[in-house]
mmCIF file of C-alpha atoms in Angstrom:
data_model
loop_
_atom_site.group_PDB
_atom_site.id
_atom_site.type_symbol
_atom_site.label_atom_id
_atom_site.label_comp_id
_atom_site.label_asym_id
_atom_site.label_seq_id
_atom_site.Cartn_x
_atom_site.Cartn_y
_atom_site.Cartn_z
ATOM 1 C CA MET A 196 0.100 -0.252 0.328
ATOM 2 C CA VAL A 197 2.766 2.116 1.012
ATOM 3 C CA GLU A 198 4.827 1.344 -2.577
ATOM 4 C CA SER A 199 0.923 2.785 -4.409
ATOM 5 C CA LEU A 200 0.804 5.923 -2.680
ATOM 6 C CA SER A 201 3.020 9.158 -4.771
ATOM 7 C CA GLY A 202 4.200 12.948 -3.287
ATOM 8 C CA ALA A 203 5.538 14.101 -0.009
ATOM 9 C CA ARG A 204 2.379 10.999 1.275
ATOM 10 C CA ALA A 205 4.766 8.035 0.800
ATOM 11 C CA PRO A 206 7.975 8.951 3.144
ATOM 12 C CA LEU A 207 5.862 10.254 5.364
ATOM 13 C CA MET A 208 4.116 6.824 5.963
ATOM 14 C CA LYS A 209 6.981 5.078 5.831
ATOM 15 C CA ALA A 210 8.548 7.878 8.428
ATOM 16 C CA ALA A 211 5.673 6.696 10.246
ATOM 17 C CA LEU A 212 5.767 3.200 10.310
ATOM 18 C CA ALA A 213 9.751 3.873 11.507
ATOM 19 C CA ALA A 214 9.205 6.040 13.809
ATOM 20 C CA GLU A 215 6.542 2.816 15.641
ATOM 21 C CA VAL A 216 9.797 0.105 15.556
ATOM 22 C CA GLY A 217 12.527 2.615 17.043
ATOM 23 C CA ASP A 218 13.886 3.365 13.223
ATOM 24 C CA LEU A 219 14.833 7.217 14.177
ATOM 25 C CA ALA A 220 17.950 7.170 10.704
ATOM 26 C CA ALA A 221 15.088 6.006 9.167
ATOM 27 C CA VAL A 222 12.416 8.817 10.155
ATOM 28 C CA LYS A 223 15.185 11.498 9.545
ATOM 29 C CA THR A 224 15.542 10.200 5.948
ATOM 30 C CA GLN A 225 11.437 9.696 5.001
ATOM 31 C CA ALA A 226 10.918 12.773 6.840
ATOM 32 C CA LEU A 227 13.689 15.096 4.243
ATOM 33 C CA LYS A 228 12.737 13.127 1.778
ATOM 34 C CA ALA A 229 8.598 14.390 2.106
ATOM 35 C CA LEU A 230 10.219 17.902 2.821
ATOM 36 C CA SER A 231 11.502 18.155 -0.583
ATOM 37 C CA PHE A 232 8.898 17.178 -2.495
ATOM 38 C CA PRO A 233 7.736 20.203 -4.104
ATOM 39 C CA GLU A 234 4.345 19.268 -4.289
ATOM 40 C CA ILE A 235 4.015 18.842 -0.473
ATOM 41 C CA SER A 236 0.968 20.094 1.160
ATOM 42 C CA GLY A 237 1.053 22.663 3.856
ATOM 43 C CA ILE A 238 -0.697 19.678 6.298
ATOM 44 C CA GLU A 239 2.378 17.331 5.071
ATOM 45 C CA LEU A 240 5.123 20.094 5.309
ATOM 46 C CA VAL A 241 4.351 20.727 9.181
ATOM 47 C CA LYS A 242 4.070 16.951 10.275
ATOM 48 C CA ALA A 243 6.773 16.317 8.212
ATOM 49 C CA VAL A 244 8.628 18.779 10.327
ATOM 50 C CA GLU A 245 7.288 17.831 13.412
ATOM 51 C CA MET A 246 8.680 13.915 12.725
ATOM 52 C CA LEU A 247 11.747 15.618 12.565
ATOM 53 C CA LEU A 248 11.236 17.627 15.958
ATOM 54 C CA GLU A 249 10.483 14.557 17.853
ATOM 55 C CA ILE A 250 13.739 12.804 17.286
ATOM 56 C CA GLY A 251 15.212 16.186 18.180
ATOM 57 C CA GLN A 252 16.742 16.653 14.181
ATOM 58 C CA GLU A 253 16.050 20.573 15.049
ATOM 59 C CA SER A 254 18.982 21.206 12.185
ATOM 60 C CA ALA A 255 17.815 18.820 9.901
ATOM 61 C CA ALA A 256 14.552 20.289 10.108
ATOM 62 C CA LEU A 257 15.738 23.604 9.162
ATOM 63 C CA ARG A 258 17.539 22.089 6.237
ATOM 64 C CA GLY A 259 14.833 20.930 4.623
ATOM 65 C CA LEU A 260 12.768 24.346 5.500
ATOM 66 C CA ARG A 261 15.388 25.987 3.526
ATOM 67 C CA LYS A 262 15.718 23.691 0.733
ATOM 68 C CA HIS A 263 11.758 24.440 0.203
ATOM 69 C CA CYS A 264 10.985 27.986 1.242
ATOM 70 C CA GLU A 265 15.092 28.299 -1.490
ATOM 71 C CA GLY A 266 12.071 26.354 -4.542
ATOM 72 C CA ARG A 267 9.936 27.220 -6.804
ATOM 73 C CA ALA A 268 6.937 26.659 -5.323
ATOM 74 C CA PRO A 269 7.310 27.313 -1.356
ATOM 75 C CA ARG A 270 4.339 27.169 0.959
ATOM 76 C CA ALA A 271 3.047 29.308 3.735
ATOM 77 C CA GLN A 272 3.766 26.947 6.827
ATOM 78 C CA GLY A 273 6.967 26.166 5.508
ATOM 79 C CA PHE A 274 7.821 29.898 5.880
ATOM 80 C CA ALA A 275 6.423 30.165 9.374
ATOM 81 C CA GLN A 276 7.692 27.123 10.315
ATOM 82 C CA LEU A 277 11.073 28.650 9.837
ATOM 83 C CA GLY A 278 10.394 31.465 11.142
ATOM 84 C CA ALA A 279 9.589 29.851 14.424
ATOM 85 C CA LEU A 280 12.541 27.224 13.903
ATOM 86 C CA HIS A 281 14.751 30.320 14.334
ATOM 87 C CA PHE A 282 12.719 32.322 16.636
ATOM 88 C CA GLU A 283 13.439 29.158 19.419
ATOM 89 C CA ALA A 284 16.953 28.957 18.518
ATOM 90 C CA GLY A 285 17.689 32.348 19.359
ATOM 91 C CA LYS A 286 17.910 34.104 15.629
ATOM 92 C CA THR A 287 15.618 37.192 14.969
ATOM 93 C CA GLY A 288 16.732 38.379 11.731
ATOM 94 C CA PRO A 289 16.251 35.174 9.803
ATOM 95 C CA ALA A 290 13.108 34.507 12.478
ATOM 96 C CA ALA A 291 11.927 38.141 11.554
ATOM 97 C CA ARG A 292 12.190 37.751 7.516
ATOM 98 C CA ALA A 293 10.487 34.310 7.295
ATOM 99 C CA LEU A 294 7.876 35.360 9.499
ATOM 100 C CA GLU A 295 7.463 38.310 7.123
ATOM 101 C CA ARG A 296 7.040 36.164 4.189
ATOM 102 C CA ALA A 297 4.852 33.667 5.892
ATOM 103 C CA LEU A 298 2.357 36.274 6.374
ATOM 104 C CA LYS A 299 2.486 38.297 3.605
ATOM 105 C CA MET A 300 0.899 34.395 1.903
ATOM 106 C CA ASN A 301 -1.148 33.759 4.251
ATOM 107 C CA PRO A 302 -2.435 37.311 6.049
ATOM 108 C CA GLY A 303 -4.626 35.074 9.196
ATOM 109 C CA ASP A 304 -1.448 33.352 10.045
ATOM 110 C CA ARG A 305 -2.117 34.050 14.038
ATOM 111 C CA GLN A 306 1.029 32.097 14.646
ATOM 112 C CA SER A 307 3.362 33.633 12.703
ATOM 113 C CA ALA A 308 1.349 36.960 14.116
ATOM 114 C CA PHE A 309 2.545 36.419 17.342
ATOM 115 C CA LEU A 310 5.931 35.694 16.736
ATOM 116 C CA LEU A 311 6.667 38.658 14.541
ATOM 117 C CA ALA A 312 4.673 41.198 16.885
ATOM 118 C CA ASP A 313 7.378 39.385 19.560
ATOM 119 C CA LEU A 314 10.049 40.131 17.443
ATOM 120 C CA ARG A 315 9.315 43.323 17.180
ATOM 121 C CA LEU A 316 8.025 44.493 20.644
ATOM 122 C CA GLN A 317 11.118 43.023 22.167
ATOM 123 C CA ALA A 318 13.327 45.251 20.093
ATOM 124 C CA ALA A 319 10.942 48.092 21.380
ATOM 125 C CA LEU A 320 9.062 48.652 18.048
ATOM 126 C CA ARG A 321 5.452 48.993 19.335
ATOM 127 C CA THR A 322 3.853 50.638 16.582
ATOM 128 C CA GLU A 323 5.315 48.011 13.972
ATOM 129 C CA ALA A 324 4.195 45.035 16.051
ATOM 130 C CA GLU A 325 0.639 46.787 16.300
ATOM 131 C CA GLU A 326 1.075 46.762 12.368
ATOM 132 C CA VAL A 327 1.557 42.570 12.697
ATOM 133 C CA TRP A 328 -1.361 42.798 14.319
ATOM 134 C CA HIS A 329 -3.919 44.763 11.766
ATOM 135 C CA ARG A 330 -2.757 43.243 9.214
ATOM 136 C CA VAL A 331 -3.927 39.740 11.121
ATOM 137 C CA PHE A 332 -7.262 41.445 11.870
ATOM 138 C CA ALA A 333 -7.728 42.677 8.158
ATOM 139 C CA ALA A 334 -7.749 38.859 7.435
ATOM 140 C CA ARG A 335 -10.435 37.983 10.467
ATOM 141 C CA PRO A 336 -12.241 40.947 10.910
ATOM 142 C CA ALA A 337 -15.074 38.853 12.805
ATOM 143 C CA ASP A 338 -12.277 36.937 15.165
ATOM 144 C CA THR A 339 -12.960 38.542 19.066
ATOM 145 C CA ASP A 340 -10.496 36.079 20.234
ATOM 146 C CA ILE A 341 -7.497 37.219 18.653
ATOM 147 C CA ARG A 342 -7.528 40.457 18.980
ATOM 148 C CA LEU A 343 -7.860 39.716 23.222
ATOM 149 C CA ARG A 344 -5.027 37.458 22.609
ATOM 150 C CA ALA A 345 -2.928 40.431 20.381
ATOM 151 C CA ALA A 346 -3.950 43.063 23.457
ATOM 152 C CA SER A 347 -2.815 40.152 26.344
ATOM 153 C CA GLN A 348 0.620 40.049 24.545
ATOM 154 C CA MET A 349 0.894 44.566 23.899
ATOM 155 C CA ALA A 350 0.369 44.294 27.440
ATOM 156 C CA SER A 351 2.799 42.256 29.051
ATOM 157 C CA PHE A 352 5.266 43.838 27.218
ATOM 158 C CA GLY A 353 4.076 47.531 28.670
ATOM 159 C CA ALA A 354 2.237 48.805 25.321
ATOM 160 C CA HIS A 355 -0.799 49.107 27.394
ATOM 161 C CA ASP A 356 -2.567 52.092 24.649
ATOM 162 C CA ALA A 357 -2.522 49.137 22.472
ATOM 163 C CA ALA A 358 -3.415 46.580 24.188
ATOM 164 C CA THR A 359 -6.796 49.158 25.500
ATOM 165 C CA ARG A 360 -7.346 49.410 21.528
ATOM 166 C CA PHE A 361 -7.524 45.900 20.973
ATOM 167 C CA VAL A 362 -9.642 45.369 23.497
ATOM 168 C CA ALA A 363 -12.492 47.746 22.146
ATOM 169 C CA GLU A 364 -12.644 46.674 19.260
ATOM 170 C CA ALA A 365 -12.911 42.796 20.373
ATOM 171 C CA GLU A 366 -15.669 43.660 23.135
ATOM 172 C CA PRO A 367 -18.380 44.105 19.534
ATOM 173 C CA LEU A 368 -17.250 41.209 18.286
ATOM 174 C CA HIS A 369 -17.899 39.193 21.848
ATOM 175 C CA ASP A 370 -20.742 36.699 22.519
ATOM 176 C CA ASP A 371 -20.268 37.193 26.166
ATOM 177 C CA PRO A 372 -20.060 39.913 27.883
ATOM 178 C CA LYS A 373 -19.059 38.206 31.543
ATOM 179 C CA GLU A 374 -16.365 36.787 29.281
ATOM 180 C CA PHE A 375 -14.787 39.971 28.166
ATOM 181 C CA ALA A 376 -15.726 41.801 30.847
ATOM 182 C CA PHE A 377 -12.620 39.305 33.275
ATOM 183 C CA MET A 378 -10.470 39.543 30.408
ATOM 184 C CA ALA A 379 -10.721 43.279 29.543
ATOM 185 C CA ALA A 380 -10.593 43.845 33.348
ATOM 186 C CA ALA A 381 -7.358 41.191 33.534
ATOM 187 C CA ILE A 382 -5.611 43.385 29.813
ATOM 188 C CA THR A 383 -6.676 46.375 31.103
ATOM 189 C CA GLY A 384 -5.892 46.334 34.346
ATOM 190 C CA THR A 385 -9.342 48.173 34.874
ATOM 191 C CA ALA A 386 -11.364 47.074 38.715
ATOM 192 C CA PRO A 387 -9.869 43.459 38.220
ATOM 193 C CA PRO A 388 -12.403 41.183 40.002
ATOM 194 C CA PRO A 389 -10.914 38.714 43.451
ATOM 195 C CA LEU A 390 -12.750 35.526 41.135
ATOM 196 C CA PRO A 391 -13.762 35.135 37.917
ATOM 197 C CA ASP A 392 -16.833 34.373 36.768
ATOM 198 C CA PRO A 393 -17.262 30.651 37.640
ATOM 199 C CA GLY A 394 -19.275 29.654 34.214
ATOM 200 C CA TYR A 395 -15.962 31.381 32.059
ATOM 201 C CA ILE A 396 -13.700 29.478 33.607
ATOM 202 C CA ALA A 397 -15.518 26.268 32.872
ATOM 203 C CA ARG A 398 -16.608 27.217 29.635
ATOM 204 C CA PHE A 399 -12.585 27.841 28.779
ATOM 205 C CA PHE A 400 -11.707 24.001 29.722
ATOM 206 C CA ASP A 401 -14.720 22.629 28.230
ATOM 207 C CA ARG A 402 -13.363 24.247 24.631
ATOM 208 C CA THR A 403 -10.283 23.658 25.303
ATOM 209 C CA ALA A 404 -10.456 20.087 26.901
ATOM 210 C CA GLU A 405 -9.606 17.512 23.641
ATOM 211 C CA HIS A 406 -6.108 19.303 22.904
ATOM 212 C CA TYR A 407 -5.714 20.362 26.878
ATOM 213 C CA ASN A 408 -2.775 18.366 26.629
ATOM 214 C CA ALA A 409 -1.087 19.471 23.618
ATOM 215 C CA SER A 410 -1.319 23.251 24.618
ATOM 216 C CA LEU A 411 -0.063 22.468 28.144
ATOM 217 C CA GLN A 412 2.797 20.715 26.226
ATOM 218 C CA GLY A 413 3.326 23.608 23.831
ATOM 219 C CA VAL A 414 3.977 26.202 27.095
ATOM 220 C CA GLN A 415 5.435 23.747 28.672
ATOM 221 C CA TYR A 416 4.025 23.127 31.512
ATOM 222 C CA ARG A 417 6.446 21.498 34.456
ATOM 223 C CA GLY A 418 2.772 20.399 36.684
ATOM 224 C CA PRO A 419 4.115 17.144 37.130
ATOM 225 C CA GLU A 420 7.764 17.757 37.741
ATOM 226 C CA ILE A 421 7.107 19.943 40.751
ATOM 227 C CA LEU A 422 4.651 17.648 42.050
ATOM 228 C CA SER A 423 7.122 14.593 42.305
ATOM 229 C CA ALA A 424 9.954 16.917 43.288
ATOM 230 C CA GLY A 425 7.922 18.091 45.986
ATOM 231 C CA LEU A 426 6.968 14.622 47.253
ATOM 232 C CA ALA A 427 10.339 13.592 47.458
ATOM 233 C CA ALA A 428 10.660 16.146 49.426
ATOM 234 C CA LEU A 429 8.294 15.823 51.959
ATOM 235 C CA SER A 430 9.245 11.949 52.039
ATOM 236 C CA ILE A 431 6.042 10.831 51.015
ATOM 237 C CA THR A 432 7.284 7.520 48.799
ATOM 238 C CA PRO A 433 5.821 4.995 46.651
ATOM 239 C CA GLY A 434 3.246 2.803 48.401
ATOM 240 C CA ALA A 435 2.432 5.446 51.052
ATOM 241 C CA SER A 436 -1.054 4.432 50.445
ATOM 242 C CA LEU A 437 -2.531 7.796 51.346
ATOM 243 C CA SER A 438 -5.871 9.188 50.472
ATOM 244 C CA VAL A 439 -5.474 11.836 47.816
ATOM 245 C CA LEU A 440 -7.091 14.368 45.902
ATOM 246 C CA ASP A 441 -6.009 15.539 42.536
ATOM 247 C CA ALA A 442 -7.975 19.004 43.123
ATOM 248 C CA GLY A 443 -7.984 21.126 39.706
ATOM 249 C CA CYS A 444 -7.156 17.107 37.930
ATOM 250 C CA GLY A 445 -7.943 18.841 35.262
ATOM 251 C CA SER A 446 -6.824 16.096 32.064
ATOM 252 C CA GLY A 447 -4.930 13.922 34.642
ATOM 253 C CA LEU A 448 -1.911 14.469 34.208
ATOM 254 C CA SER A 449 -0.255 14.391 37.900
ATOM 255 C CA ALA A 450 -1.972 10.933 38.107
ATOM 256 C CA PRO A 451 1.624 9.379 37.518
ATOM 257 C CA VAL A 452 2.595 11.063 40.082
ATOM 258 C CA LEU A 453 -0.222 10.434 42.600
ATOM 259 C CA THR A 454 -0.945 6.788 41.671
ATOM 260 C CA PRO A 455 1.892 5.341 43.237
ATOM 261 C CA VAL A 456 1.460 7.208 46.435
ATOM 262 C CA ALA A 457 -2.429 7.047 46.750
ATOM 263 C CA GLN A 458 -4.330 4.411 47.851
ATOM 264 C CA ARG A 459 -7.573 6.125 46.734
ATOM 265 C CA LEU A 460 -7.179 9.305 44.432
ATOM 266 C CA ASP A 461 -9.686 11.088 43.777
ATOM 267 C CA GLY A 462 -9.645 13.941 41.098
ATOM 268 C CA LEU A 463 -11.864 17.287 40.853
ATOM 269 C CA ASP A 464 -12.138 20.227 38.034
ATOM 270 C CA ILE A 465 -14.993 22.859 37.395
ATOM 271 C CA SER A 466 -14.698 21.548 33.765
ATOM 272 C CA PRO A 467 -16.967 18.634 33.169
ATOM 273 C CA GLY A 468 -15.197 18.476 29.568
ATOM 274 C CA ILE A 469 -11.464 18.067 31.210
ATOM 275 C CA LEU A 470 -12.969 15.302 33.855
ATOM 276 C CA GLU A 471 -14.024 13.415 30.706
ATOM 277 C CA GLU A 472 -10.073 13.202 29.634
ATOM 278 C CA ALA A 473 -9.303 12.753 33.191
ATOM 279 C CA ALA A 474 -11.357 9.355 32.741
ATOM 280 C CA LYS A 475 -10.018 7.589 29.835
ATOM 281 C CA THR A 476 -6.674 7.755 32.518
ATOM 282 C CA GLY A 477 -8.309 4.905 34.440
ATOM 283 C CA ALA A 478 -6.749 6.606 37.146
ATOM 284 C CA TYR A 479 -9.149 7.888 39.780
ATOM 285 C CA ASN A 480 -11.380 6.404 41.842
ATOM 286 C CA ASN A 481 -13.434 9.364 42.068
ATOM 287 C CA LEU A 482 -14.119 12.311 39.672
ATOM 288 C CA PHE A 483 -16.907 15.294 40.096
ATOM 289 C CA THR A 484 -16.821 18.915 38.740
ATOM 290 C CA HIS A 485 -16.968 20.977 41.743
ATOM 291 C CA ASP A 486 -15.703 24.508 42.024
ATOM 292 C CA LEU A 487 -13.414 24.905 45.214
ATOM 293 C CA ALA A 488 -13.909 28.891 45.595
ATOM 294 C CA ARG A 489 -17.716 28.711 45.845
ATOM 295 C CA ALA A 490 -18.711 25.624 47.952
ATOM 296 C CA SER A 491 -16.843 22.936 50.782
ATOM 297 C CA LEU A 492 -16.055 19.466 49.481
ATOM 298 C CA PRO A 493 -18.500 16.751 50.039
ATOM 299 C CA GLU A 494 -16.183 15.047 52.058
ATOM 300 C CA PRO A 495 -14.885 16.251 54.907
ATOM 301 C CA GLU A 496 -11.830 14.971 56.913
ATOM 302 C CA ALA A 497 -11.578 12.946 53.563
ATOM 303 C CA TYR A 498 -7.809 12.880 52.670
ATOM 304 C CA ASP A 499 -4.215 12.455 53.423
ATOM 305 C CA LEU A 500 -3.063 15.103 51.294
ATOM 306 C CA VAL A 501 -4.787 17.629 48.820
ATOM 307 C CA THR A 502 -2.617 18.732 45.832
ATOM 308 C CA ALA A 503 -3.425 21.654 43.465
ATOM 309 C CA MET A 504 -1.203 21.839 40.913
ATOM 310 C CA ASP A 505 -1.540 25.115 38.470
ATOM 311 C CA VAL A 506 -5.274 25.567 40.120
ATOM 312 C CA LEU A 507 -5.092 28.719 42.428
ATOM 313 C CA ILE A 508 -4.124 30.384 39.635
ATOM 314 C CA TYR A 509 -7.609 31.205 38.833
ATOM 315 C CA CYS A 510 -8.341 32.987 41.692
ATOM 316 C CA GLY A 511 -7.329 36.273 43.521
ATOM 317 C CA ASP A 512 -8.507 35.769 46.576
ATOM 318 C CA LEU A 513 -7.364 32.783 48.150
ATOM 319 C CA THR A 514 -9.443 32.357 51.786
ATOM 320 C CA ALA A 515 -12.605 29.756 50.292
ATOM 321 C CA PRO A 516 -10.122 27.715 47.980
ATOM 322 C CA LEU A 517 -8.188 26.896 51.268
ATOM 323 C CA THR A 518 -10.276 26.772 53.230
ATOM 324 C CA ASN A 519 -12.297 24.039 51.542
ATOM 325 C CA MET A 520 -9.059 22.126 50.849
ATOM 326 C CA ALA A 521 -8.498 22.466 54.175
ATOM 327 C CA GLN A 522 -11.963 20.746 55.362
ATOM 328 C CA ALA A 523 -11.078 18.070 53.416
ATOM 329 C CA LEU A 524 -7.557 17.409 55.157
ATOM 330 C CA LYS A 525 -7.495 14.557 58.132
ATOM 331 C CA PRO A 526 -5.721 16.798 60.704
ATOM 332 C CA GLY A 527 -1.814 16.502 60.494
ATOM 333 C CA GLY A 528 -2.678 15.474 56.128
ATOM 334 C CA ARG A 529 -1.094 18.017 53.735
ATOM 335 C CA LEU A 530 -1.750 20.268 51.190
ATOM 336 C CA PHE A 531 0.896 20.803 48.144
ATOM 337 C CA PHE A 532 0.147 23.470 45.890
ATOM 338 C CA THR A 533 1.736 26.288 43.337
ATOM 339 C CA ALA A 534 1.388 29.825 42.971
ATOM 340 C CA GLU A 535 2.129 32.523 40.215
ATOM 341 C CA GLY A 536 4.739 34.693 41.758
ATOM 342 C CA THR A 537 7.835 35.631 43.207
ATOM 343 C CA GLY A 538 6.770 35.641 46.364
ATOM 344 C CA LYS A 539 7.678 39.061 46.703
ATOM 345 C CA ASP A 540 4.945 40.929 45.407
ATOM 346 C CA SER A 541 3.595 43.851 47.080
ATOM 347 C CA ALA A 542 -0.117 43.676 46.490
ATOM 348 C CA ASP A 543 -1.941 40.999 47.576
ATOM 349 C CA TRP A 544 -2.677 39.177 44.413
ATOM 350 C CA ALA A 545 -2.564 40.318 40.763
ATOM 351 C CA LEU A 546 -4.856 39.968 37.490
ATOM 352 C CA THR A 547 -2.051 39.165 34.945
ATOM 353 C CA PRO A 548 -2.347 40.093 31.302
ATOM 354 C CA SER A 549 -2.771 36.622 30.849
ATOM 355 C CA GLY A 550 -5.958 36.402 32.698
ATOM 356 C CA ARG A 551 -4.136 35.057 35.612
ATOM 357 C CA TYR A 552 -3.418 35.620 39.259
ATOM 358 C CA ARG A 553 -0.403 36.197 41.235
ATOM 359 C CA HIS A 554 -0.080 36.233 44.893
ATOM 360 C CA SER A 555 2.811 37.233 47.176
ATOM 361 C CA LEU A 556 4.195 34.615 49.724
ATOM 362 C CA ALA A 557 2.927 37.305 52.525
ATOM 363 C CA TYR A 558 -1.326 36.884 51.510
ATOM 364 C CA ILE A 559 -0.068 32.739 50.938
ATOM 365 C CA ASN A 560 0.742 32.755 54.308
ATOM 366 C CA ASP A 561 -2.013 34.775 56.203
ATOM 367 C CA ARG A 562 -5.101 32.499 53.976
ATOM 368 C CA LEU A 563 -3.096 30.027 55.325
ATOM 369 C CA THR A 564 -3.228 30.369 58.798
ATOM 370 C CA ALA A 565 -6.386 32.052 58.218
ATOM 371 C CA ALA A 566 -7.762 28.279 56.542
ATOM 372 C CA GLY A 567 -5.920 26.192 60.075
ATOM 373 C CA PHE A 568 -2.817 24.955 58.218
ATOM 374 C CA ALA A 569 0.844 25.861 59.991
ATOM 375 C CA LEU A 570 2.419 28.031 58.500
ATOM 376 C CA PRO A 571 4.648 26.392 54.852
ATOM 377 C CA ALA A 572 7.319 24.056 55.704
ATOM 378 C CA HIS A 573 8.255 23.519 52.091
ATOM 379 C CA VAL A 574 8.625 26.562 49.782
ATOM 380 C CA THR A 575 10.127 26.561 46.565
ATOM 381 C CA SER A 576 10.735 28.519 43.511
ATOM 382 C CA VAL A 577 9.690 27.085 40.255
ATOM 383 C CA THR A 578 9.434 27.604 36.778
ATOM 384 C CA LEU A 579 5.818 27.167 35.850
ATOM 385 C CA ARG A 580 5.486 27.753 32.591
ATOM 386 C CA ASN A 581 6.783 29.712 29.525
ATOM 387 C CA GLU A 582 4.168 31.735 28.770
ATOM 388 C CA PHE A 583 4.761 34.458 25.365
ATOM 389 C CA ARG A 584 7.639 31.962 25.510
ATOM 390 C CA ARG A 585 9.082 32.926 28.658
ATOM 391 C CA PRO A 586 9.667 31.122 31.839
ATOM 392 C CA VAL A 587 6.963 31.986 33.951
ATOM 393 C CA PRO A 588 8.201 31.964 38.232
ATOM 394 C CA GLY A 589 6.010 30.513 40.883
ATOM 395 C CA LEU A 590 6.231 28.915 43.869
ATOM 396 C CA ALA A 591 5.506 25.322 45.121
ATOM 397 C CA ILE A 592 4.088 25.735 48.590
ATOM 398 C CA ALA A 593 3.266 22.289 51.063
ATOM 399 C CA ALA A 594 1.060 23.199 54.675
ATOM 400 C CA THR A 595 -0.066 20.788 57.329
ATOM 401 C CA ARG A 596 -3.399 21.325 58.614
ATOM 402 C CA THR A 597 -3.196 21.842 62.128
#
């Protein structure tokens, strides 16, 4: 069957088969062969590049993309992929040139626009960055999400006037007033609420459930690694046979870390859609929909350990979620969680342009004590994930219920 295929499809099929048996040399050879076909489709081109990157062949991917882009019929995706690889390598000039070509061929290319605007903002060229986004807006006249994404990027670089203009452009296009109001507050810094609308958070994760894991890979989410290191620091080892609650479990990415220490592992999340993904892991004894910021948990004093990885970043006021998790713990039970921020922030909490909250360590300690925890014996500075292609500083904290 493979031999009957023509063009780029045949080598891509062979590369996929080689990947299944671990023949990395053949993956490289066949993926590069696919890239050599002038008639390769955009989807096939992206797949060939992904295969090379998955086996650590960035230089080969660059070579293949350069040849494609120098050919007689290059694809917009070729320039987009080439620009992205140069961007990741810190080669700003080649990245900008390739991304400009990608956008000239496909003005609606969100990702190329994001990277090119980032480069302009790094160089303090705010007007040029704004112009990049206006090209995309013209190609996507009804796309409110891209306007808010662009506004968030501009605000994160301090280009607040442009961010405010983008928010204003997005407002008449948005069909959810509560969601828009929250993101507008996050981006502009105007009257940030202590908690987001619960329906907005649930809908957001419902929408992203099917590609949630892939999106976290894209931002290099480090939750499982942080959790694993935290449990080791607390001397919680495999075979501990604990009753564990994975609060804000998402798709179940923490399950492989928690299963070895758990006799019982439950998970909760605000999003029913994301819980369907968690159920596919088969790791949880019970899964249930719950809003930690607004309701106590159904079983008081049921757990030895509660974990909340990248959960409190969706709450400004931590009083209710910390109290609710404390009540779910047995006396002497432990809470392990992450928070965004350096710990040295002057304000108790702040809503960032990304729509997530950051907290000061002083405020966290105050709310932990009020909820019935001893002051944390374990506080570690960590990198939670990347945002706008840059590390997000945070804290990993363990506290014991008194």
